[in-house]
mmCIF file of C-alpha atoms in Angstrom:
data_model
loop_
_atom_site.group_PDB
_atom_site.id
_atom_site.type_symbol
_atom_site.label_atom_id
_atom_site.label_comp_id
_atom_site.label_asym_id
_atom_site.label_seq_id
_atom_site.Cartn_x
_atom_site.Cartn_y
_atom_site.Cartn_z
ATOM 1 C CA MET A 52 -5.068 -3.392 12.996
ATOM 2 C CA CYS A 53 -5.397 -2.548 9.329
ATOM 3 C CA ILE A 54 -8.552 -1.786 7.408
ATOM 4 C CA ARG A 55 -9.231 -4.286 4.641
ATOM 5 C CA ASP A 56 -10.108 -2.518 1.426
ATOM 6 C CA ARG A 57 -9.325 -2.907 -2.257
ATOM 7 C CA ARG A 58 -7.097 0.191 -2.126
ATOM 8 C CA LEU A 59 -5.248 -0.796 0.999
ATOM 9 C CA SER A 60 -3.076 -3.811 1.629
ATOM 10 C CA CYS A 61 -1.809 -4.851 5.034
ATOM 11 C CA ALA A 62 0.637 -7.390 6.331
ATOM 12 C CA THR A 63 -1.062 -10.068 8.397
ATOM 13 C CA GLU A 64 2.013 -10.191 10.614
ATOM 14 C CA GLN A 65 4.262 -7.230 11.406
ATOM 15 C CA LEU A 66 6.854 -8.855 13.602
ATOM 16 C CA ARG A 67 8.691 -11.965 14.587
ATOM 17 C CA ARG A 68 11.782 -12.469 16.654
ATOM 18 C CA ASN A 69 14.536 -10.296 15.076
ATOM 19 C CA VAL A 70 12.186 -9.028 12.316
ATOM 20 C CA VAL A 71 9.972 -5.936 12.035
ATOM 21 C CA VAL A 72 7.937 -5.215 8.913
ATOM 22 C CA MET A 73 7.169 -1.514 8.515
ATOM 23 C CA GLY A 74 6.443 1.127 5.911
ATOM 24 C CA ASN A 75 4.846 -0.029 2.667
ATOM 25 C CA ALA A 76 5.773 -3.625 3.470
ATOM 26 C CA ALA A 77 3.434 -3.487 6.474
ATOM 27 C CA HIS A 78 0.665 -1.288 5.107
ATOM 28 C CA SER A 79 0.534 0.009 1.571
ATOM 29 C CA LEU A 80 -1.581 3.155 1.541
ATOM 30 C CA HIS A 81 -2.852 5.292 -1.288
ATOM 31 C CA PRO A 82 -0.188 7.990 -1.760
ATOM 32 C CA VAL A 83 -2.568 10.755 -0.674
ATOM 33 C CA ALA A 84 -0.720 13.556 1.116
ATOM 34 C CA GLY A 85 2.304 11.344 1.807
ATOM 35 C CA GLN A 86 0.533 9.542 4.649
ATOM 36 C CA GLY A 87 2.345 6.250 4.070
ATOM 37 C CA PHE A 88 5.733 7.971 4.074
ATOM 38 C CA ASN A 89 4.908 9.977 7.196
ATOM 39 C CA LEU A 90 3.714 6.833 8.963
ATOM 40 C CA ALA A 91 6.868 4.941 7.984
ATOM 41 C CA LEU A 92 9.007 7.746 9.434
ATOM 42 C CA ARG A 93 7.050 7.688 12.691
ATOM 43 C CA ASP A 94 7.295 3.889 12.840
ATOM 44 C CA ALA A 95 11.077 4.041 12.329
ATOM 45 C CA ALA A 96 11.473 6.756 14.966
ATOM 46 C CA SER A 97 9.381 4.796 17.449
ATOM 47 C CA LEU A 98 11.341 1.597 16.843
ATOM 48 C CA SER A 99 14.698 3.350 17.171
ATOM 49 C CA GLU A 100 13.642 4.962 20.475
ATOM 50 C CA LEU A 101 12.414 1.632 21.783
ATOM 51 C CA LEU A 102 15.587 -0.191 20.720
ATOM 52 C CA ALA A 103 17.776 2.470 22.336
ATOM 53 C CA GLY A 104 15.896 1.993 25.611
ATOM 54 C CA ALA A 105 16.166 -1.788 25.350
ATOM 55 C CA LEU A 106 19.899 -1.519 24.688
ATOM 56 C CA GLU A 107 20.366 0.676 27.763
ATOM 57 C CA SER A 108 18.472 -1.799 29.935
ATOM 58 C CA GLY A 109 20.351 -4.809 28.540
ATOM 59 C CA GLU A 110 17.359 -6.427 26.842
ATOM 60 C CA PRO A 111 17.966 -8.474 23.683
ATOM 61 C CA LEU A 112 17.054 -6.121 20.838
ATOM 62 C CA GLY A 113 15.360 -8.689 18.625
ATOM 63 C CA SER A 114 13.347 -10.393 21.341
ATOM 64 C CA LEU A 115 9.669 -10.750 20.652
ATOM 65 C CA HIS A 116 8.890 -9.044 23.968
ATOM 66 C CA VAL A 117 10.832 -5.903 22.950
ATOM 67 C CA LEU A 118 9.391 -5.816 19.428
ATOM 68 C CA GLN A 119 5.831 -6.297 20.694
ATOM 69 C CA ARG A 120 6.249 -3.094 22.725
ATOM 70 C CA TYR A 121 7.007 -1.278 19.450
ATOM 71 C CA LEU A 122 3.826 -2.629 17.879
ATOM 72 C CA GLN A 123 1.767 -1.731 20.957
ATOM 73 C CA THR A 124 3.179 1.794 20.779
ATOM 74 C CA GLN A 125 2.507 2.262 17.062
ATOM 75 C CA SER A 126 -0.676 0.268 16.440
ATOM 76 C CA ARG A 127 -3.029 3.170 17.199
ATOM 77 C CA ASP A 128 -1.103 5.544 14.923
ATOM 78 C CA GLN A 129 -1.060 2.919 12.175
ATOM 79 C CA TRP A 130 -4.791 2.313 12.507
ATOM 80 C CA LEU A 131 -5.680 6.030 12.561
ATOM 81 C CA THR A 132 -3.453 6.820 9.582
ATOM 82 C CA THR A 133 -4.660 3.931 7.428
ATOM 83 C CA ARG A 134 -8.300 4.717 8.242
ATOM 84 C CA PHE A 135 -7.818 8.442 7.587
ATOM 85 C CA SER A 136 -6.014 8.020 4.254
ATOM 86 C CA ASP A 137 -8.469 5.402 3.048
ATOM 87 C CA ARG A 138 -11.448 7.612 3.859
ATOM 88 C CA LEU A 139 -9.765 10.675 2.397
ATOM 89 C CA THR A 140 -9.304 8.936 -0.961
ATOM 90 C CA SER A 141 -12.957 7.846 -0.884
ATOM 91 C CA VAL A 142 -14.168 11.400 -0.263
ATOM 92 C CA PHE A 143 -11.930 13.038 -2.864
ATOM 93 C CA GLY A 144 -12.368 10.258 -5.422
ATOM 94 C CA ASN A 145 -16.153 10.494 -5.412
ATOM 95 C CA ARG A 146 -17.619 12.669 -8.170
ATOM 96 C CA LYS A 147 -21.236 12.810 -6.996
ATOM 97 C CA PRO A 148 -22.409 16.452 -7.244
ATOM 98 C CA MET A 149 -23.770 16.720 -3.691
ATOM 99 C CA LEU A 150 -20.672 15.161 -2.179
ATOM 100 C CA SER A 151 -18.471 17.449 -4.279
ATOM 101 C CA LEU A 152 -20.412 20.466 -3.025
ATOM 102 C CA ALA A 153 -20.173 19.310 0.602
ATOM 103 C CA ARG A 154 -16.456 18.569 0.179
ATOM 104 C CA ASN A 155 -15.770 22.007 -1.312
ATOM 105 C CA MET A 156 -17.747 23.731 1.422
ATOM 106 C CA GLY A 157 -15.840 21.750 4.043
ATOM 107 C CA LEU A 158 -12.495 22.716 2.528
ATOM 108 C CA SER A 159 -13.547 26.376 2.421
ATOM 109 C CA ALA A 160 -14.623 26.236 6.074
ATOM 110 C CA LEU A 161 -11.360 24.536 6.989
ATOM 111 C CA ASP A 162 -9.434 27.317 5.286
ATOM 112 C CA ILE A 163 -11.338 29.979 7.269
ATOM 113 C CA LEU A 164 -11.318 28.232 10.667
ATOM 114 C CA THR A 165 -7.678 28.433 11.695
ATOM 115 C CA PRO A 166 -7.907 26.136 14.772
ATOM 116 C CA ALA A 167 -9.657 23.425 12.737
ATOM 117 C CA LYS A 168 -7.078 23.810 9.985
ATOM 118 C CA ALA A 169 -4.251 23.467 12.527
ATOM 119 C CA GLN A 170 -5.848 20.281 13.926
ATOM 120 C CA PHE A 171 -6.260 18.867 10.411
ATOM 121 C CA VAL A 172 -2.601 19.553 9.614
ATOM 122 C CA ALA A 173 -1.539 18.007 12.938
ATOM 123 C CA GLN A 174 -3.619 14.914 12.160
ATOM 124 C CA THR A 175 -2.189 14.469 8.671
ATOM 125 C CA ALA A 176 1.372 14.999 9.934
ATOM 126 C CA GLY A 177 0.863 12.492 12.734
ATOM 127 C CA MET A 178 1.252 15.070 15.474
ATOM 128 C CA ALA A 179 -2.297 14.892 16.845
ATOM 129 C CA SER A 180 -2.622 14.008 20.513
ATOM 130 C CA GLY A 181 -2.890 10.280 21.083
ATOM 131 C CA GLN A 182 -1.437 9.436 17.697
ATOM 132 C CA ARG A 183 2.097 8.784 18.970
ATOM 133 C CA GLY A 184 2.311 6.167 21.716
#
């Protein structure tokens, strides 16, 4: 579920029986706004919650069936975060005058529009609705 780009690398396989690849080993993002770190924390929290539930129900923790539920839970968040951070670096790394003007106007509007700013912060922190499984 990863975007292929020269700035972004993604594991072709995130899990096997008894193995989960997460964090920078699964998807190495540009370090913009700590998105990779935030995503790794959310991935770890999701996996620990899932494993606790599996333990309570007596399921084998490393079974492929259990680990696939983790990936199903986190794949949307991983996709949204990798797409967002990749696009963010493209927008802020571009020095074209018109794009710079549009970017600066957008940031000024974001600063003035409190609800939009709150949604932007929620998105970057991974707290936007639909981002966590």
